[in-house]
Short mmCIF file of C-alpha atoms and ligand atoms in Angstrom, two decimals:
data_model
loop_
_atom_site.label_atom_id
_atom_site.label_comp_id
_atom_site.label_asym_id
_atom_site.label_seq_id
_atom_site.Cartn_x
_atom_site.Cartn_y
_atom_site.Cartn_z
CA MET A 1 30.85 19.10 5.09
CA GLY A 2 30.91 22.80 4.29
CA ASP A 3 27.87 22.57 2.00
CA ARG A 4 25.53 20.91 4.50
CA LEU A 5 22.42 22.92 5.15
CA PRO A 6 21.41 23.98 8.64
CA MET A 7 18.46 21.96 9.83
CA LYS A 8 15.26 22.84 11.64
CA ALA A 9 14.02 20.18 14.05
CA SER A 10 11.69 19.88 16.99
CA ILE A 11 12.74 17.80 19.99
CA LEU A 12 10.29 16.74 22.68
CA VAL A 13 11.90 16.42 26.11
CA LEU A 14 10.32 14.12 28.69
CA PRO A 15 12.35 14.72 31.87
CA GLY A 16 10.28 12.19 33.87
CA ASP A 17 11.09 11.22 37.45
CA GLY A 18 14.00 10.87 39.88
CA ILE A 19 17.27 11.97 38.31
CA GLY A 20 15.51 12.16 34.91
CA PRO A 21 15.16 15.98 34.90
CA GLU A 22 18.79 16.46 36.01
CA VAL A 23 20.29 14.33 33.24
CA ALA A 24 17.79 15.45 30.57
CA ALA A 25 18.87 19.06 31.19
CA GLU A 26 22.46 18.11 30.31
CA GLY A 27 21.33 16.32 27.14
CA VAL A 28 19.54 19.51 26.11
CA ARG A 29 22.57 21.62 27.00
CA VAL A 30 24.74 19.56 24.65
CA LEU A 31 22.12 19.61 21.86
CA ARG A 32 22.02 23.41 22.16
CA ALA A 33 25.81 23.51 21.79
CA VAL A 34 25.48 21.37 18.64
CA ALA A 35 22.78 23.67 17.22
CA GLU A 36 24.97 26.68 17.91
CA ARG A 37 28.11 25.22 16.35
CA TRP A 38 26.48 23.95 13.14
CA GLY A 39 23.81 26.62 12.78
CA HIS A 40 20.86 24.26 13.29
CA GLU A 41 17.60 25.39 14.76
CA PHE A 42 16.39 22.95 17.42
CA GLU A 43 13.12 23.74 19.12
CA PHE A 44 12.65 22.11 22.54
CA GLU A 45 9.33 21.38 24.17
CA ASP A 46 8.70 19.58 27.51
CA ALA A 47 5.91 17.12 28.35
CA LEU A 48 4.98 14.77 31.17
CA LEU A 49 5.57 11.00 31.26
CA GLY A 50 5.67 8.52 34.13
CA GLY A 51 5.17 9.27 37.83
CA CYS A 52 5.14 13.06 37.42
CA ALA A 53 2.37 12.62 34.83
CA ILE A 54 0.37 10.42 37.22
CA ASP A 55 0.64 13.10 39.90
CA ALA A 56 -0.39 15.91 37.55
CA THR A 57 -3.05 14.19 35.44
CA GLY A 58 -3.80 10.73 36.85
CA SER A 59 -2.32 9.08 33.73
CA PRO A 60 1.32 7.99 33.17
CA PHE A 61 0.97 8.83 29.46
CA PRO A 62 -1.43 11.77 29.04
CA ASP A 63 -3.05 12.48 25.66
CA GLU A 64 -1.19 15.77 25.48
CA THR A 65 2.13 13.93 25.64
CA LEU A 66 1.01 11.49 22.95
CA GLU A 67 0.01 14.35 20.65
CA ALA A 68 3.28 16.19 21.26
CA ALA A 69 5.26 12.99 20.63
CA GLN A 70 3.45 12.31 17.36
CA ALA A 71 4.11 15.86 16.16
CA THR A 72 7.82 16.07 17.05
CA ASP A 73 10.92 14.96 15.14
CA ALA A 74 12.48 13.09 18.08
CA VAL A 75 11.97 12.46 21.78
CA LEU A 76 14.61 12.71 24.53
CA LEU A 77 13.62 10.98 27.77
CA GLY A 78 15.22 11.19 31.22
CA ALA A 79 13.78 8.30 33.25
CA VAL A 80 10.50 7.22 34.80
CA GLY A 81 9.50 5.53 38.06
CA GLY A 82 10.26 5.71 41.77
CA PRO A 83 9.24 4.32 45.17
CA LYS A 84 6.30 6.72 45.41
CA TRP A 85 4.50 4.85 42.61
CA ASP A 86 5.97 1.41 43.25
CA ASP A 87 3.03 -0.52 44.71
CA PRO A 88 2.97 -3.64 42.50
CA GLU A 89 -0.80 -3.91 42.97
CA ALA A 90 -1.38 -0.32 41.77
CA MET A 91 -3.56 -0.03 38.68
CA VAL A 92 -1.60 2.94 37.36
CA ARG A 93 2.21 2.75 37.17
CA PRO A 94 4.91 5.00 35.64
CA GLU A 95 6.30 2.12 33.56
CA GLN A 96 2.99 1.97 31.67
CA GLY A 97 3.88 5.42 30.36
CA LEU A 98 7.14 4.12 28.91
CA LEU A 99 5.56 1.01 27.39
CA GLY A 100 2.68 3.15 26.12
CA ILE A 101 4.85 5.65 24.27
CA ARG A 102 7.03 2.89 22.74
CA LYS A 103 3.92 1.17 21.41
CA ALA A 104 2.10 4.34 20.31
CA LEU A 105 5.07 5.57 18.28
CA GLY A 106 5.78 2.10 16.84
CA LEU A 107 9.34 2.07 18.22
CA PHE A 108 10.09 -1.58 17.54
CA ALA A 109 13.91 -1.51 17.41
CA ASN A 110 15.69 -0.72 20.66
CA LEU A 111 19.41 -0.13 20.15
CA ARG A 112 21.60 -0.55 23.22
CA PRO A 113 25.27 -0.14 22.39
CA VAL A 114 27.90 -1.24 24.90
CA VAL A 115 31.28 0.36 24.34
CA LEU A 116 34.08 0.55 26.86
CA HIS A 117 36.04 3.69 27.38
CA PRO A 118 39.64 2.45 27.83
CA ARG A 119 40.15 4.65 30.90
CA LEU A 120 37.14 3.13 32.67
CA ILE A 121 37.99 -0.54 32.31
CA SER A 122 38.63 -0.79 36.04
CA ALA A 123 34.99 0.26 36.70
CA SER A 124 33.80 -3.09 35.31
CA PRO A 125 33.51 -6.09 37.62
CA LEU A 126 35.02 -8.21 34.83
CA ARG A 127 38.73 -8.87 34.36
CA ALA A 128 40.41 -6.35 32.05
CA ASP A 129 41.76 -9.07 29.71
CA LEU A 130 38.20 -10.26 28.97
CA LEU A 131 37.07 -6.74 28.16
CA GLU A 132 39.61 -5.83 25.53
CA GLY A 133 37.84 -5.04 22.26
CA VAL A 134 34.30 -5.08 23.66
CA ASP A 135 32.10 -3.11 21.25
CA LEU A 136 28.67 -4.62 20.92
CA LEU A 137 25.19 -3.50 20.05
CA VAL A 138 22.05 -5.20 21.31
CA VAL A 139 18.98 -4.68 19.13
CA ARG A 140 16.03 -5.54 21.32
CA GLU A 141 12.55 -5.98 19.84
CA LEU A 142 10.47 -3.45 21.77
CA THR A 143 6.79 -3.52 20.91
CA GLY A 144 5.87 -7.22 20.95
CA GLY A 145 6.27 -10.42 22.89
CA ILE A 146 5.21 -11.11 26.45
CA TYR A 147 5.28 -7.40 27.36
CA PHE A 148 2.29 -6.69 25.15
CA GLY A 149 0.36 -9.96 25.09
CA GLU A 150 -2.86 -10.57 26.95
CA LYS A 151 -2.58 -10.49 30.75
CA ARG A 152 -5.03 -12.26 33.00
CA ARG A 153 -5.71 -13.11 36.64
CA GLU A 154 -8.30 -15.74 37.45
CA THR A 155 -9.23 -18.17 40.17
CA ILE A 156 -9.81 -21.73 39.10
CA GLU A 157 -11.19 -24.19 41.63
CA GLY A 158 -10.18 -21.83 44.44
CA VAL A 159 -6.57 -21.39 43.23
CA GLU A 160 -5.51 -18.01 41.92
CA GLN A 161 -3.41 -17.98 38.77
CA ALA A 162 -1.91 -15.41 36.43
CA THR A 163 -1.21 -15.54 32.68
CA ASP A 164 1.01 -13.49 30.35
CA VAL A 165 0.72 -14.37 26.68
CA CYS A 166 3.78 -14.13 24.38
CA THR A 167 3.03 -13.56 20.70
CA TYR A 168 5.21 -12.67 17.71
CA SER A 169 4.14 -12.22 14.11
CA VAL A 170 6.37 -12.79 11.08
CA VAL A 171 6.19 -9.07 10.26
CA GLU A 172 7.38 -8.09 13.75
CA ILE A 173 10.34 -10.46 13.51
CA GLU A 174 11.27 -9.48 9.95
CA ARG A 175 11.47 -5.76 10.60
CA VAL A 176 13.66 -5.97 13.69
CA VAL A 177 15.98 -8.56 12.14
CA ARG A 178 16.36 -6.36 9.04
CA ALA A 179 17.15 -3.34 11.23
CA ALA A 180 19.75 -5.31 13.18
CA ALA A 181 21.33 -6.90 10.11
CA SER A 182 21.62 -3.50 8.39
CA LEU A 183 23.42 -2.17 11.44
CA ALA A 184 25.73 -5.21 11.49
CA ARG A 185 26.60 -4.50 7.86
CA GLY A 186 27.90 -1.07 8.86
CA ARG A 187 29.95 -2.56 11.71
CA ARG A 188 31.91 -5.84 11.84
CA GLY A 189 29.39 -7.80 9.75
CA LYS A 190 28.26 -10.29 12.40
CA LEU A 191 24.78 -10.85 13.78
CA THR A 192 23.94 -13.08 16.76
CA SER A 193 20.27 -14.01 17.02
CA VAL A 194 19.22 -15.06 20.50
CA ASP A 195 16.17 -17.23 21.16
CA LYS A 196 14.87 -20.17 23.18
CA ALA A 197 13.87 -22.32 20.23
CA ASN A 198 14.33 -25.55 22.21
CA VAL A 199 11.27 -24.58 24.29
CA LEU A 200 9.24 -21.69 22.90
CA GLU A 201 7.03 -21.63 19.82
CA THR A 202 7.65 -17.88 19.33
CA SER A 203 11.38 -18.63 19.30
CA ARG A 204 10.97 -21.35 16.68
CA LEU A 205 9.20 -18.87 14.43
CA TRP A 206 11.87 -16.24 15.28
CA ARG A 207 14.62 -18.62 14.20
CA ARG A 208 12.95 -19.66 10.94
CA VAL A 209 12.22 -16.07 9.90
CA THR A 210 15.72 -14.91 10.87
CA ASP A 211 17.38 -17.70 8.89
CA ARG A 212 15.35 -16.79 5.80
CA ILE A 213 15.92 -13.03 6.01
CA MET A 214 19.65 -13.48 6.54
CA ARG A 215 20.00 -16.02 3.72
CA ASP A 216 17.92 -14.04 1.19
CA GLU A 217 18.78 -10.44 2.06
CA PHE A 218 22.01 -10.38 4.05
CA PRO A 219 24.27 -13.14 2.69
CA ASP A 220 27.25 -10.86 3.45
CA VAL A 221 26.43 -10.75 7.17
CA GLN A 222 27.59 -13.72 9.27
CA LEU A 223 24.75 -15.21 11.33
CA GLU A 224 25.24 -16.92 14.68
CA THR A 225 22.22 -18.36 16.51
CA ILE A 226 22.37 -19.10 20.22
CA LEU A 227 19.98 -19.90 23.03
CA VAL A 228 19.35 -17.16 25.55
CA ASP A 229 20.78 -19.04 28.54
CA ALA A 230 23.99 -19.74 26.66
CA CYS A 231 24.10 -16.11 25.54
CA ALA A 232 23.98 -14.95 29.15
CA MET A 233 27.04 -17.08 29.80
CA HIS A 234 28.95 -16.11 26.64
CA LEU A 235 28.42 -12.41 27.36
CA LEU A 236 30.69 -12.86 30.35
CA ARG A 237 33.01 -15.47 28.85
CA ARG A 238 33.71 -13.91 25.44
CA PRO A 239 32.10 -10.45 25.33
CA ALA A 240 34.48 -9.11 22.67
CA ASP A 241 33.22 -11.73 20.15
CA PHE A 242 29.81 -10.10 19.84
CA ASP A 243 29.06 -7.46 17.24
CA VAL A 244 25.28 -7.06 16.89
CA ILE A 245 22.87 -9.15 18.96
CA VAL A 246 19.19 -9.27 17.98
CA THR A 247 16.56 -10.70 20.28
CA GLU A 248 12.97 -10.52 21.46
CA ASN A 249 11.64 -8.04 24.00
CA MET A 250 12.09 -9.78 27.36
CA PHE A 251 15.35 -11.57 26.55
CA GLY A 252 16.66 -8.17 25.41
CA ASP A 253 15.58 -6.52 28.64
CA ILE A 254 17.50 -9.05 30.71
CA LEU A 255 20.59 -9.37 28.51
CA THR A 256 21.09 -5.60 28.26
CA ASP A 257 21.24 -5.19 32.03
CA GLU A 258 23.85 -7.92 32.06
CA ALA A 259 25.75 -6.40 29.12
CA SER A 260 25.75 -2.99 30.79
CA MET A 261 28.01 -4.35 33.50
CA LEU A 262 30.72 -4.92 30.91
CA ALA A 263 31.00 -1.13 30.79
CA GLY A 264 31.10 -0.84 34.56
CA SER A 265 28.48 1.82 35.09
CA MET A 266 24.98 2.02 33.72
CA GLY A 267 25.56 5.77 33.87
CA LEU A 268 27.42 5.59 30.58
CA LEU A 269 25.04 3.63 28.40
CA PRO A 270 22.62 5.28 25.97
CA SER A 271 19.77 3.79 24.01
CA ALA A 272 17.71 4.54 20.94
CA SER A 273 14.23 3.21 20.19
CA LEU A 274 13.43 3.51 16.50
CA GLY A 275 10.30 3.24 14.40
CA SER A 276 10.09 2.73 10.64
CA PRO A 277 11.27 5.59 8.46
CA VAL A 278 8.25 7.56 7.26
CA LYS A 279 7.94 8.18 3.50
CA GLY A 280 8.41 11.83 2.61
CA ARG A 281 9.76 12.72 6.06
CA LYS A 282 13.39 13.65 6.51
CA THR A 283 13.50 12.56 10.13
CA ARG A 284 12.90 9.07 11.59
CA PRO A 285 10.69 8.65 14.67
CA GLY A 286 12.76 7.78 17.70
CA LEU A 287 12.94 7.97 21.46
CA TYR A 288 16.31 8.30 23.18
CA GLU A 289 17.00 7.53 26.80
CA PRO A 290 19.77 6.51 29.15
CA ILE A 291 19.34 2.89 30.21
CA HIS A 292 19.98 3.60 33.90
CA GLY A 293 16.51 4.51 35.16
CA SER A 294 15.38 7.09 37.71
CA ALA A 295 17.82 6.30 40.59
CA PRO A 296 15.60 7.82 43.31
CA ASP A 297 18.35 7.28 45.92
CA ILE A 298 20.43 10.11 44.40
CA GLU A 299 17.58 12.29 43.12
CA GLY A 300 18.11 16.04 43.52
CA GLN A 301 21.72 15.74 44.69
CA GLY A 302 23.32 16.80 41.40
CA VAL A 303 25.62 13.76 41.36
CA ALA A 304 24.01 11.68 38.59
CA ASN A 305 26.14 10.82 35.58
CA PRO A 306 24.73 12.73 32.57
CA LEU A 307 26.89 10.94 29.99
CA ALA A 308 24.37 8.21 29.15
CA THR A 309 21.80 10.90 28.34
CA ILE A 310 24.32 12.96 26.40
CA LEU A 311 25.29 9.86 24.39
CA SER A 312 21.57 9.21 23.84
CA ALA A 313 21.34 12.73 22.41
CA ALA A 314 24.17 11.76 20.04
CA LEU A 315 22.11 8.76 18.90
CA LEU A 316 19.16 11.13 18.38
CA LEU A 317 21.28 13.29 16.09
CA ARG A 318 22.41 10.22 14.15
CA HIS A 319 19.26 8.12 13.84
CA SER A 320 16.37 10.59 13.91
CA LEU A 321 17.95 13.71 12.39
CA GLY A 322 20.56 12.07 10.14
CA LEU A 323 23.30 14.34 11.53
CA GLU A 324 26.23 11.90 11.60
CA VAL A 325 29.01 14.49 11.85
CA GLU A 326 27.34 16.14 14.83
CA ALA A 327 26.65 12.77 16.50
CA ALA A 328 30.27 11.70 16.15
CA ALA A 329 31.38 15.08 17.49
CA VAL A 330 29.30 14.61 20.66
CA GLU A 331 30.75 11.11 21.13
CA ALA A 332 34.25 12.46 20.62
CA ALA A 333 33.55 15.23 23.15
CA VAL A 334 32.42 12.67 25.75
CA SER A 335 35.51 10.63 25.09
CA ASP A 336 37.78 13.68 25.41
CA VAL A 337 36.14 14.74 28.67
CA LEU A 338 36.72 11.26 30.12
CA ASP A 339 40.31 11.32 28.80
CA SER A 340 40.86 14.63 30.58
CA GLY A 341 40.07 12.86 33.86
CA VAL A 342 36.68 14.49 34.55
CA ARG A 343 34.45 11.92 36.29
CA THR A 344 31.12 11.72 38.04
CA ARG A 345 31.02 9.86 41.34
CA ASP A 346 29.79 6.55 39.90
CA VAL A 347 32.89 6.06 37.75
CA ALA A 348 35.54 7.78 39.87
CA GLY A 349 38.09 5.38 41.32
CA PRO A 350 38.52 5.12 45.10
CA GLY A 351 39.96 8.41 46.38
CA GLU A 352 39.68 10.01 42.92
CA PRO A 353 38.04 13.46 42.72
CA TRP A 354 34.66 13.71 40.99
CA GLU A 355 32.38 16.41 39.61
CA GLY A 356 28.63 17.01 39.69
CA THR A 357 26.09 16.43 36.91
CA ALA A 358 26.05 20.00 35.57
CA THR A 359 29.83 20.40 35.61
CA VAL A 360 30.27 17.27 33.53
CA GLY A 361 27.50 18.40 31.14
CA GLU A 362 29.15 21.81 30.78
CA ALA A 363 32.50 20.17 30.07
CA VAL A 364 30.99 18.11 27.23
CA ALA A 365 29.12 21.12 25.81
CA ALA A 366 32.35 23.15 25.89
CA ALA A 367 34.21 20.33 24.12
CA VAL A 368 31.49 20.26 21.43
CA THR A 369 31.73 24.03 20.99
CA GLU A 370 35.51 24.02 20.73
CA GLY A 371 35.68 20.90 18.56
CA ARG A 372 38.69 18.65 18.27
CA PRO A 373 41.82 19.85 16.53
CA MET A 374 41.56 18.78 12.86
CA SER A 375 44.04 15.92 13.18
CA ARG A 376 41.76 14.25 15.74
CA ALA A 377 38.45 15.17 14.14
CA THR A 378 37.68 11.67 12.87
CA PRO A 379 35.26 9.67 15.02
CA THR A 380 36.94 7.29 17.43
CA PRO A 381 37.10 3.69 16.16
CA SER A 382 34.82 2.68 18.99
CA ALA A 383 32.13 5.18 17.95
CA HIS A 384 28.87 4.28 19.62
CA ALA A 385 26.48 2.41 17.34
C1 IPM B 1 14.03 -1.05 30.26
C2 IPM B 1 13.23 -1.09 31.52
C3 IPM B 1 11.75 -1.16 31.15
C4 IPM B 1 11.53 -2.43 30.35
C5 IPM B 1 10.79 -1.10 32.34
C6 IPM B 1 11.04 0.13 33.17
C7 IPM B 1 9.36 -1.18 31.90
O1 IPM B 1 13.62 -2.16 32.31
O2 IPM B 1 13.83 -0.12 29.45
O3 IPM B 1 14.87 -1.93 30.07
O4 IPM B 1 11.38 -3.51 30.91
O5 IPM B 1 11.51 -2.35 29.12
MG1 MG B 2 15.35 -3.17 31.60
#
């Protein structure tokens, strides 16, 4: 560890809307603490995405943001969206910014780890005995499927109808299954592929390609294949059985909201969206964001939980910058802060005291700066994906 070189990296910050700027600031605070402790040089730049970008430029994903995102080593995002831009008939919507940047950067693998902090088990609506040992990672395909297929409205014989086309190519399936299976190999060695092959043609292709990739390239990884409706049920019935789950874009969207409830609060769950490693580049393109969204109801109050964003910053260190020691140190710091009893409002028990966004961010940054005593310096067994 002593002979690792300090690293220079650029990080693009997209604070976005709602509580996005509040939580993004805490992610940056913790990344600065990491840079300081290990002697890295991180350069931060801000750009607009989502509703704030619509207000300033008319576009949810301005060209300037695209150019900055293409030039940077990694992107940290707060959240986008809010009631101000919520008219479903509007032509321009904040969410288009998010979908646009995922597609433009080729971020096809969306990692959503769900790990339970033992002290927060009571925050989950599920019974504690079902939750023991829950440590799963959903790998959601992010740039294909029904999200990106042709969309159409037409009126046929006086009746209006709408169409969303769902398409998957073999290449799109192969790359996300490989990414998920590689991650399973580094964990408990089990991959669950989720589809709807009893109904959908895309799912039948998904299943065939997955079977082949797993047989030919990952014979050491155990493959389980289940239908998406059954998966929704098993996530509640036997959540601890899952290791890595791989699935298509929309199933992944739905199942990850469900899975987040295992952990009690969405305020704790990070995500990473990864592209293919680029030859000759030391860093891997990636966008990192909390999964909780812009929470306009608590915007500007300083009560949002910054831990999902801070844990997303840890994933950024791990997956885009290759800084595993630093990533594990941030995760350990979050764990220690929770152990010490510091809580934001969303995870505080009834009558328990709670702290604001910045106080919790400062506590994690301080824990990163101080580091754990050597005997505890190993990453926790439940280290986030
Ligand atoms: C998510 C969100 C987005 C999605 C929305 C905001 C477009 O729900 O990241 O899960 O559906 O992908
Ligand atoms: Mg979603």
